[in-house]
mmCIF file of C-alpha atoms and ligand atoms in Angstrom:
data_model
loop_
_atom_site.group_PDB
_atom_site.id
_atom_site.type_symbol
_atom_site.label_atom_id
_atom_site.label_comp_id
_atom_site.label_asym_id
_atom_site.label_seq_id
_atom_site.Cartn_x
_atom_site.Cartn_y
_atom_site.Cartn_z
ATOM 1 C CA MET A 1 0.753 -29.301 -4.876
ATOM 2 C CA ALA A 2 -0.341 -26.316 -2.787
ATOM 3 C CA GLN A 3 0.511 -26.468 0.869
ATOM 4 C CA GLN A 4 -2.229 -27.899 3.054
ATOM 5 C CA HIS A 5 -1.903 -25.295 5.768
ATOM 6 C CA THR A 6 -5.046 -23.173 6.215
ATOM 7 C CA HIS A 7 -4.035 -19.538 6.417
ATOM 8 C CA ARG A 8 -5.532 -17.558 9.258
ATOM 9 C CA VAL A 9 -6.565 -14.154 7.927
ATOM 10 C CA ALA A 10 -7.961 -11.220 9.875
ATOM 11 C CA VAL A 11 -10.474 -9.324 7.751
ATOM 12 C CA ILE A 12 -11.169 -5.652 8.361
ATOM 13 C CA GLY A 13 -13.871 -4.703 5.869
ATOM 14 C CA GLY A 14 -14.092 -1.218 7.314
ATOM 15 C CA ASP A 15 -16.269 1.547 5.920
ATOM 16 C CA GLY A 16 -18.107 2.582 2.771
ATOM 17 C CA ILE A 17 -17.232 0.321 -0.147
ATOM 18 C CA GLY A 18 -14.596 -1.502 1.975
ATOM 19 C CA PRO A 19 -16.738 -4.512 2.943
ATOM 20 C CA GLU A 20 -18.115 -4.784 -0.627
ATOM 21 C CA VAL A 21 -14.725 -5.005 -2.308
ATOM 22 C CA VAL A 22 -13.258 -7.303 0.354
ATOM 23 C CA ARG A 23 -16.158 -9.702 -0.192
ATOM 24 C CA GLU A 24 -15.201 -9.931 -3.880
ATOM 25 C CA ALA A 25 -11.528 -10.455 -3.032
ATOM 26 C CA LEU A 26 -12.462 -13.374 -0.774
ATOM 27 C CA ARG A 27 -14.615 -14.872 -3.551
ATOM 28 C CA VAL A 28 -11.610 -14.846 -5.871
ATOM 29 C CA ILE A 29 -9.311 -16.434 -3.273
ATOM 30 C CA ASP A 30 -11.858 -19.169 -2.785
ATOM 31 C CA ALA A 31 -12.137 -19.700 -6.555
ATOM 32 C CA VAL A 32 -8.391 -20.293 -6.922
ATOM 33 C CA GLY A 33 -8.622 -23.020 -4.324
ATOM 34 C CA VAL A 34 -6.925 -21.407 -1.365
ATOM 35 C CA THR A 35 -8.617 -22.091 1.953
ATOM 36 C CA LEU A 36 -8.573 -19.311 4.503
ATOM 37 C CA ALA A 37 -9.785 -19.291 8.072
ATOM 38 C CA THR A 38 -11.069 -15.738 8.327
ATOM 39 C CA THR A 39 -12.052 -13.682 11.345
ATOM 40 C CA ASP A 40 -13.888 -10.398 10.911
ATOM 41 C CA PHE A 41 -12.741 -7.406 12.909
ATOM 42 C CA ASP A 42 -15.246 -4.598 13.238
ATOM 43 C CA LEU A 43 -12.993 -1.533 13.040
ATOM 44 C CA GLY A 44 -13.209 1.852 11.353
ATOM 45 C CA ALA A 45 -15.400 4.929 11.245
ATOM 46 C CA ALA A 46 -18.727 3.127 11.679
ATOM 47 C CA ARG A 47 -17.410 1.301 14.728
ATOM 48 C CA TYR A 48 -15.969 4.506 16.186
ATOM 49 C CA LEU A 49 -19.255 6.344 15.708
ATOM 50 C CA ARG A 50 -21.083 3.515 17.454
ATOM 51 C CA ASP A 51 -18.962 3.095 20.570
ATOM 52 C CA GLY A 52 -15.846 5.271 20.336
ATOM 53 C CA PHE A 53 -13.503 2.308 19.822
ATOM 54 C CA VAL A 54 -10.508 2.785 17.517
ATOM 55 C CA LEU A 55 -7.894 0.119 18.386
ATOM 56 C CA ASP A 56 -6.508 -1.027 21.725
ATOM 57 C CA ASP A 57 -3.416 -3.003 22.735
ATOM 58 C CA ASP A 58 -5.340 -6.255 23.138
ATOM 59 C CA THR A 59 -6.835 -6.075 19.657
ATOM 60 C CA LEU A 60 -3.461 -5.181 18.171
ATOM 61 C CA GLU A 61 -1.938 -8.219 19.892
ATOM 62 C CA GLU A 62 -4.768 -10.402 18.674
ATOM 63 C CA LEU A 63 -4.225 -9.197 15.108
ATOM 64 C CA ARG A 64 -0.524 -9.990 15.469
ATOM 65 C CA SER A 65 -1.347 -13.678 15.810
ATOM 66 C CA TYR A 66 -2.792 -13.935 12.268
ATOM 67 C CA ASP A 67 -0.924 -14.935 9.113
ATOM 68 C CA ALA A 68 -2.153 -11.849 7.255
ATOM 69 C CA ILE A 69 -4.652 -8.997 7.436
ATOM 70 C CA LEU A 70 -6.970 -8.058 4.580
ATOM 71 C CA LEU A 71 -8.426 -4.565 4.822
ATOM 72 C CA GLY A 72 -11.085 -2.876 2.675
ATOM 73 C CA ALA A 73 -11.126 0.827 3.483
ATOM 74 C CA ILE A 74 -11.275 2.968 6.583
ATOM 75 C CA GLY A 75 -12.763 6.436 6.901
ATOM 76 C CA PRO A 76 -15.854 8.553 7.420
ATOM 77 C CA ALA A 77 -17.952 10.039 4.643
ATOM 78 C CA LEU A 78 -16.670 13.289 3.158
ATOM 79 C CA GLY A 79 -17.872 16.206 5.246
ATOM 80 C CA ASP A 80 -18.718 14.057 8.283
ATOM 81 C CA THR A 81 -17.208 16.142 11.033
ATOM 82 C CA ARG A 82 -18.074 13.825 13.923
ATOM 83 C CA ILE A 83 -14.624 12.199 13.852
ATOM 84 C CA PRO A 84 -11.684 14.502 14.594
ATOM 85 C CA GLY A 85 -9.159 14.442 11.726
ATOM 86 C CA GLY A 86 -6.406 11.925 12.291
ATOM 87 C CA THR A 87 -8.360 9.792 14.776
ATOM 88 C CA LEU A 88 -8.612 6.795 12.480
ATOM 89 C CA GLU A 89 -5.547 7.542 10.358
ATOM 90 C CA ARG A 90 -3.176 7.745 13.301
ATOM 91 C CA GLY A 91 -5.166 5.626 15.738
ATOM 92 C CA LEU A 92 -5.938 2.710 13.468
ATOM 93 C CA LEU A 93 -4.164 2.543 10.106
ATOM 94 C CA LEU A 94 -0.825 4.025 11.136
ATOM 95 C CA ARG A 95 -0.960 2.220 14.456
ATOM 96 C CA LEU A 96 -1.220 -1.048 12.554
ATOM 97 C CA ARG A 97 1.621 -0.060 10.212
ATOM 98 C CA PHE A 98 3.899 0.992 13.059
ATOM 99 C CA GLY A 99 2.803 -1.586 15.631
ATOM 100 C CA LEU A 100 3.225 -4.529 13.260
ATOM 101 C CA ASP A 101 6.406 -3.018 11.772
ATOM 102 C CA LEU A 102 4.949 -2.993 8.250
ATOM 103 C CA TYR A 103 7.993 -1.147 6.996
ATOM 104 C CA ILE A 104 7.327 -1.489 3.272
ATOM 105 C CA ASN A 105 4.318 -0.189 1.425
ATOM 106 C CA TYR A 106 4.555 -2.034 -1.869
ATOM 107 C CA ARG A 107 2.302 -0.541 -4.548
ATOM 108 C CA PRO A 108 2.436 -2.152 -7.984
ATOM 109 C CA PHE A 109 0.773 -0.491 -10.971
ATOM 110 C CA ARG A 110 -0.106 -1.700 -14.426
ATOM 111 C CA GLY A 111 -1.513 0.760 -16.940
ATOM 112 C CA VAL A 112 -4.958 -0.363 -18.078
ATOM 113 C CA PRO A 113 -5.701 -0.042 -21.815
ATOM 114 C CA GLY A 114 -6.195 3.600 -22.780
ATOM 115 C CA SER A 115 -4.474 4.994 -19.683
ATOM 116 C CA ILE A 116 -1.288 7.048 -19.828
ATOM 117 C CA ALA A 117 0.725 4.064 -18.576
ATOM 118 C CA ASP A 118 -1.120 1.699 -20.955
ATOM 119 C CA GLY A 119 0.380 -1.778 -20.588
ATOM 120 C CA HIS A 120 3.365 -0.672 -18.504
ATOM 121 C CA SER A 121 4.062 -2.248 -15.109
ATOM 122 C CA PHE A 122 5.999 -0.460 -12.412
ATOM 123 C CA ALA A 123 5.875 -0.246 -8.629
ATOM 124 C CA ILE A 124 6.412 2.141 -5.786
ATOM 125 C CA VAL A 125 8.315 0.876 -2.770
ATOM 126 C CA ARG A 126 7.318 3.333 -0.101
ATOM 127 C CA GLU A 127 8.993 3.445 3.317
ATOM 128 C CA ASN A 128 6.073 2.915 5.682
ATOM 129 C CA THR A 129 7.142 3.540 9.284
ATOM 130 C CA GLU A 130 9.207 6.726 9.274
ATOM 131 C CA GLY A 131 9.440 10.107 7.519
ATOM 132 C CA PRO A 132 6.939 12.810 8.438
ATOM 133 C CA TYR A 133 4.489 10.044 9.409
ATOM 134 C CA ALA A 134 6.497 9.185 12.538
ATOM 135 C CA GLY A 135 4.699 11.969 14.395
ATOM 136 C CA GLU A 136 7.790 13.895 15.422
ATOM 137 C CA GLY A 137 7.079 17.517 16.219
ATOM 138 C CA GLY A 138 4.733 19.565 18.294
ATOM 139 C CA VAL A 139 3.041 22.839 18.856
ATOM 140 C CA LEU A 140 3.769 25.721 21.198
ATOM 141 C CA ARG A 141 1.557 28.665 22.112
ATOM 142 C CA HIS A 142 -1.374 26.986 20.449
ATOM 143 C CA GLY A 143 -4.016 29.360 19.132
ATOM 144 C CA THR A 144 -1.982 32.484 19.797
ATOM 145 C CA PRO A 145 -0.473 34.805 17.186
ATOM 146 C CA HIS A 146 2.903 33.367 18.217
ATOM 147 C CA GLU A 147 1.930 29.782 17.614
ATOM 148 C CA ILE A 148 4.714 27.472 16.451
ATOM 149 C CA ALA A 149 4.097 24.135 14.718
ATOM 150 C CA THR A 150 6.913 21.795 13.759
ATOM 151 C CA GLN A 151 6.656 18.466 12.014
ATOM 152 C CA GLY A 152 9.897 16.604 11.560
ATOM 153 C CA SER A 153 10.828 13.825 9.201
ATOM 154 C CA VAL A 154 12.426 10.794 10.836
ATOM 155 C CA ASN A 155 14.903 8.904 8.664
ATOM 156 C CA THR A 156 16.985 6.198 10.287
ATOM 157 C CA ARG A 157 19.892 4.479 8.597
ATOM 158 C CA PHE A 158 18.266 1.160 9.524
ATOM 159 C CA GLY A 159 14.841 2.127 8.181
ATOM 160 C CA VAL A 160 16.130 3.615 4.947
ATOM 161 C CA GLU A 161 18.448 0.693 4.271
ATOM 162 C CA ARG A 162 15.858 -2.039 4.744
ATOM 163 C CA CYS A 163 13.517 -0.154 2.435
ATOM 164 C CA VAL A 164 16.134 0.403 -0.267
ATOM 165 C CA ARG A 165 17.226 -3.250 -0.023
ATOM 166 C CA TYR A 166 13.640 -4.372 -0.531
ATOM 167 C CA ALA A 167 13.405 -2.155 -3.628
ATOM 168 C CA PHE A 168 16.517 -3.737 -5.139
ATOM 169 C CA GLU A 169 15.258 -7.236 -4.345
ATOM 170 C CA ARG A 170 11.996 -6.432 -6.151
ATOM 171 C CA ALA A 171 13.851 -4.873 -9.087
ATOM 172 C CA ALA A 172 16.060 -7.949 -9.433
ATOM 173 C CA ALA A 173 12.971 -9.921 -10.480
ATOM 174 C CA LEU A 174 12.028 -7.496 -13.275
ATOM 175 C CA GLU A 175 12.628 -8.055 -16.981
ATOM 176 C CA VAL A 176 14.242 -4.624 -17.110
ATOM 177 C CA PRO A 177 15.705 -4.224 -13.624
ATOM 178 C CA LYS A 178 15.773 -0.598 -12.584
ATOM 179 C CA VAL A 179 15.482 1.334 -9.335
ATOM 180 C CA THR A 180 14.750 5.059 -9.249
ATOM 181 C CA LEU A 181 15.261 6.868 -5.974
ATOM 182 C CA VAL A 182 12.796 9.734 -5.684
ATOM 183 C CA HIS A 183 13.485 12.453 -3.127
ATOM 184 C CA LYS A 184 14.211 16.153 -2.886
ATOM 185 C CA THR A 185 17.918 15.980 -2.122
ATOM 186 C CA ASN A 186 18.529 19.541 -3.290
ATOM 187 C CA VAL A 187 16.394 20.969 -0.487
ATOM 188 C CA LEU A 188 15.958 18.209 2.097
ATOM 189 C CA THR A 189 19.709 17.871 2.308
ATOM 190 C CA TYR A 190 20.007 15.859 5.528
ATOM 191 C CA ALA A 191 17.428 13.196 4.804
ATOM 192 C CA GLY A 192 18.170 13.304 1.083
ATOM 193 C CA ASP A 193 21.861 12.684 1.652
ATOM 194 C CA LEU A 194 21.116 9.644 3.799
ATOM 195 C CA TRP A 195 18.759 8.183 1.178
ATOM 196 C CA GLN A 196 21.244 8.935 -1.595
ATOM 197 C CA ARG A 197 24.236 7.364 0.174
ATOM 198 C CA VAL A 198 22.302 4.261 1.195
ATOM 199 C CA THR A 199 20.996 3.819 -2.351
ATOM 200 C CA THR A 200 24.472 4.180 -3.832
ATOM 201 C CA GLN A 201 25.872 1.676 -1.352
ATOM 202 C CA VAL A 202 23.147 -0.920 -1.851
ATOM 203 C CA ALA A 203 23.340 -0.414 -5.634
ATOM 204 C CA SER A 204 26.997 -1.450 -5.549
ATOM 205 C CA GLU A 205 25.825 -4.916 -4.503
ATOM 206 C CA TYR A 206 23.427 -5.124 -7.467
ATOM 207 C CA ARG A 207 25.548 -4.337 -10.526
ATOM 208 C CA ALA A 208 22.932 -5.707 -12.931
ATOM 209 C CA ILE A 209 20.284 -3.219 -11.778
ATOM 210 C CA ALA A 210 20.138 0.224 -13.380
ATOM 211 C CA VAL A 211 19.901 3.043 -10.859
ATOM 212 C CA ASP A 212 18.459 6.490 -11.381
ATOM 213 C CA TYR A 213 17.501 9.478 -9.270
ATOM 214 C CA ASN A 214 14.642 11.980 -9.738
ATOM 215 C CA HIS A 215 13.599 14.932 -7.651
ATOM 216 C CA VAL A 216 10.015 14.376 -6.549
ATOM 217 C CA ASP A 217 8.611 17.336 -8.482
ATOM 218 C CA ALA A 218 10.245 16.146 -11.690
ATOM 219 C CA ALA A 219 8.973 12.632 -11.005
ATOM 220 C CA CYS A 220 5.426 14.037 -11.118
ATOM 221 C CA ILE A 221 6.062 15.251 -14.673
ATOM 222 C CA TYR A 222 7.762 12.029 -15.753
ATOM 223 C CA LEU A 223 4.946 9.889 -14.349
ATOM 224 C CA VAL A 224 2.490 11.735 -16.563
ATOM 225 C CA ASP A 225 4.814 12.230 -19.572
ATOM 226 C CA ASP A 226 6.490 8.848 -19.726
ATOM 227 C CA PRO A 227 5.818 6.344 -16.926
ATOM 228 C CA THR A 228 7.723 3.680 -18.879
ATOM 229 C CA ARG A 229 10.940 5.109 -17.522
ATOM 230 C CA TYR A 230 10.077 3.559 -14.161
ATOM 231 C CA GLY A 231 10.610 0.025 -12.899
ATOM 232 C CA ILE A 232 10.795 0.328 -9.123
ATOM 233 C CA ILE A 233 10.483 3.736 -7.496
ATOM 234 C CA VAL A 234 11.873 3.808 -3.974
ATOM 235 C CA THR A 235 10.987 6.757 -1.793
ATOM 236 C CA ASP A 236 10.091 7.980 1.655
ATOM 237 C CA ASN A 237 6.727 7.726 3.359
ATOM 238 C CA LEU A 238 5.173 11.050 2.338
ATOM 239 C CA PHE A 239 6.560 11.226 -1.208
ATOM 240 C CA GLY A 240 5.406 7.625 -1.648
ATOM 241 C CA ASP A 241 1.917 8.495 -0.458
ATOM 242 C CA ILE A 242 1.569 11.347 -2.921
ATOM 243 C CA LEU A 243 3.263 9.629 -5.853
ATOM 244 C CA SER A 244 1.137 6.530 -5.499
ATOM 245 C CA ASP A 245 -2.075 8.499 -6.020
ATOM 246 C CA LEU A 246 -0.538 10.012 -9.161
ATOM 247 C CA ALA A 247 0.721 6.605 -10.275
ATOM 248 C CA GLY A 248 -2.793 5.237 -9.762
ATOM 249 C CA ALA A 249 -4.291 8.045 -11.833
ATOM 250 C CA VAL A 250 -1.947 7.527 -14.797
ATOM 251 C CA SER A 251 -2.547 3.765 -14.634
ATOM 252 C CA GLY A 252 -6.290 4.016 -15.154
ATOM 253 C CA GLY A 253 -7.564 5.132 -11.765
ATOM 254 C CA ILE A 254 -7.079 4.444 -8.113
ATOM 255 C CA GLY A 255 -9.811 1.778 -8.367
ATOM 256 C CA PHE A 256 -7.175 -0.568 -9.755
ATOM 257 C CA ALA A 257 -4.339 0.175 -7.321
ATOM 258 C CA ALA A 258 -3.365 -2.515 -4.813
ATOM 259 C CA SER A 259 -0.996 -2.367 -1.906
ATOM 260 C CA GLY A 260 0.834 -4.593 0.506
ATOM 261 C CA ASN A 261 1.880 -3.142 3.841
ATOM 262 C CA LEU A 262 4.674 -5.590 4.341
ATOM 263 C CA ASN A 263 6.828 -6.890 7.138
ATOM 264 C CA PRO A 264 9.347 -8.733 4.950
ATOM 265 C CA ALA A 265 11.256 -9.826 8.074
ATOM 266 C CA ARG A 266 8.077 -11.728 8.986
ATOM 267 C CA THR A 267 8.115 -10.783 12.651
ATOM 268 C CA GLY A 268 4.340 -10.456 12.280
ATOM 269 C CA PRO A 269 1.534 -10.482 9.727
ATOM 270 C CA SER A 270 1.481 -8.187 6.720
ATOM 271 C CA LEU A 271 -1.570 -6.125 5.778
ATOM 272 C CA PHE A 272 -3.097 -5.894 2.312
ATOM 273 C CA GLU A 273 -5.431 -3.117 1.212
ATOM 274 C CA PRO A 274 -6.542 -1.225 -1.891
ATOM 275 C CA VAL A 275 -4.960 2.222 -2.204
ATOM 276 C CA HIS A 276 -8.408 3.793 -2.601
ATOM 277 C CA GLY A 277 -10.573 4.987 0.252
ATOM 278 C CA ALA A 278 -14.075 4.216 1.531
ATOM 279 C CA ALA A 279 -15.903 6.150 -1.247
ATOM 280 C CA HIS A 280 -19.102 6.488 0.789
ATOM 281 C CA ASP A 281 -20.765 8.270 -2.135
ATOM 282 C CA ILE A 282 -20.970 5.017 -4.112
ATOM 283 C CA ALA A 283 -21.246 2.567 -1.196
ATOM 284 C CA GLY A 284 -24.152 0.185 -1.642
ATOM 285 C CA THR A 285 -24.704 1.116 -5.289
ATOM 286 C CA GLY A 286 -22.749 -1.819 -6.738
ATOM 287 C CA ARG A 287 -20.518 0.601 -8.609
ATOM 288 C CA ALA A 288 -17.315 0.030 -6.639
ATOM 289 C CA ASN A 289 -14.456 -1.439 -8.662
ATOM 290 C CA PRO A 290 -13.243 -4.520 -6.736
ATOM 291 C CA LEU A 291 -10.060 -4.987 -8.796
ATOM 292 C CA ALA A 292 -7.809 -3.095 -6.372
ATOM 293 C CA ALA A 293 -9.005 -5.314 -3.522
ATOM 294 C CA ILE A 294 -8.656 -8.410 -5.701
ATOM 295 C CA SER A 295 -5.099 -7.425 -6.676
ATOM 296 C CA SER A 296 -4.344 -6.779 -3.011
ATOM 297 C CA ALA A 297 -5.578 -10.296 -2.300
ATOM 298 C CA ALA A 298 -3.158 -11.577 -4.955
ATOM 299 C CA LEU A 299 -0.330 -9.814 -3.141
ATOM 300 C CA MET A 300 -1.518 -11.487 0.052
ATOM 301 C CA LEU A 301 -1.504 -14.911 -1.605
ATOM 302 C CA GLU A 302 2.030 -14.278 -2.825
ATOM 303 C CA HIS A 303 3.118 -13.298 0.693
ATOM 304 C CA LEU A 304 1.482 -16.426 2.102
ATOM 305 C CA GLY A 305 3.489 -18.574 -0.292
ATOM 306 C CA GLU A 306 0.542 -19.461 -2.543
ATOM 307 C CA MET A 307 2.542 -18.550 -5.628
ATOM 308 C CA SER A 308 0.559 -20.272 -8.348
ATOM 309 C CA ALA A 309 -2.783 -19.046 -6.999
ATOM 310 C CA ALA A 310 -1.369 -15.531 -6.719
ATOM 311 C CA ARG A 311 -0.096 -15.681 -10.282
ATOM 312 C CA ARG A 312 -3.452 -16.877 -11.617
ATOM 313 C CA VAL A 313 -5.250 -13.944 -10.036
ATOM 314 C CA GLU A 314 -2.599 -11.478 -11.115
ATOM 315 C CA VAL A 315 -2.729 -12.662 -14.728
ATOM 316 C CA ALA A 316 -6.534 -12.661 -14.782
ATOM 317 C CA VAL A 317 -6.577 -9.055 -13.550
ATOM 318 C CA ALA A 318 -3.832 -7.992 -15.978
ATOM 319 C CA GLU A 319 -5.692 -9.550 -18.912
ATOM 320 C CA PHE A 320 -9.136 -8.437 -17.790
ATOM 321 C CA ASP A 321 -10.715 -7.102 -20.962
ATOM 322 C CA ALA A 322 -14.260 -6.306 -19.829
ATOM 323 C CA ASP A 323 -15.188 -2.694 -19.075
ATOM 324 C CA VAL A 324 -15.400 -2.396 -15.295
ATOM 325 C CA HIS A 325 -17.469 0.761 -15.632
ATOM 326 C CA GLN A 326 -20.228 -1.209 -17.346
ATOM 327 C CA LEU A 327 -20.288 -3.892 -14.644
ATOM 328 C CA THR A 328 -21.454 -4.081 -11.063
ATOM 329 C CA THR A 329 -19.027 -4.840 -8.250
ATOM 330 C CA SER A 330 -19.908 -8.528 -8.154
ATOM 331 C CA GLY A 331 -20.295 -8.531 -11.952
ATOM 332 C CA VAL A 332 -16.599 -7.687 -12.286
ATOM 333 C CA THR A 333 -15.750 -10.708 -10.158
ATOM 334 C CA ASP A 334 -18.108 -12.921 -12.179
ATOM 335 C CA GLU A 335 -16.305 -11.929 -15.372
ATOM 336 C CA LEU A 336 -12.909 -12.367 -13.751
ATOM 337 C CA LEU A 337 -13.755 -15.854 -12.493
ATOM 338 C CA LYS A 338 -14.708 -16.902 -16.030
ATOM 339 C CA ARG A 339 -11.203 -15.886 -17.151
ATOM 340 C CA LEU A 340 -9.235 -17.627 -14.403
HETATM 341 C C1 IPM B 401 -2.673 5.695 2.028
HETATM 342 C C2 IPM B 401 -3.532 6.682 2.769
HETATM 343 C C3 IPM B 401 -3.004 6.820 4.183
HETATM 344 C C4 IPM B 401 -1.595 7.348 4.103
HETATM 345 C C5 IPM B 401 -3.848 7.708 5.104
HETATM 346 C C6 IPM B 401 -5.280 7.266 5.136
HETATM 347 C C7 IPM B 401 -3.265 7.795 6.486
HETATM 348 O O1 IPM B 401 -3.582 7.885 2.116
HETATM 349 O O2 IPM B 401 -2.607 4.534 2.447
HETATM 350 O O3 IPM B 401 -2.070 6.070 1.025
HETATM 351 O O4 IPM B 401 -1.383 8.559 4.067
HETATM 352 O O5 IPM B 401 -0.690 6.536 4.078
HETATM 353 MN MN1 MN B 402 -2.519 7.909 0.207
#
């Protein structure tokens, strides 16, 4: 018997194809019998262009009161120069990640038929609040020939350890439990050493889990050559960002890639979003693939404790045998609902 509690979910459709794919995700949640009380939040590039609003303290606090946040995509159209670079990334998306302490970016992949990773499931556990994303650094003598720009990478023992622990917890549930630390310990010796030592220490508590290490450049080759070597990849914020686009590409395209920006300590809501962007070029054409948003919704259901509903959606997506490229956005959902 599913719990009777109605989950309160903040919905940020956002820009481009964001609202279209979120609509499909909500249809699927409804079809598996989970009742949500949703509230729409008008945030993103379109909102910013209308009235200059990005995100303020009050809205952040309001969002904090929800059980979860479902986000479509945020960002202006390619070549739209009206929004200074970083305004929405730092001001909205990263502010949510940092402000709500969404310290894990969990990105599961499953190779669709015909892709390099065909049939293989693996996941990236990306640290989501530190690394080069923390904003450490600055600029001196801006615009002069003697300009200096520095951009540090913040790695705390606490932040690294909670991320690595999450990776091992996830790996423990796998059929073939394996964690691969990806870093660049041969060059980034300070941060790399911390990640390496923490991984070795945590690994000693999980004797049944195989542990491996790859340099990030080598991992790019392995992901393309033989993704089956990976179970859980654990890595820092920037490496995780880059590797997850590659992992999406070898798994059939970023249109399938889901993510959970998680606060496993549950001191606030977690945020679920497709890895892909707003894709303004296909917005409104019905050509957006909603499966990444639908899989993100499955991750949200799992986080909300709706295990059987989450599993149904996950299995339906994994076994989806229709060609998404021949279907419209809502057509994909129609086909998926038939298979639930
Ligand atoms: C992602 C995106 C973001 C990131 C951008 C939009 C800030 O690329 O979620 O992967 O770099 O984390
Ligand atoms: Mn990215």
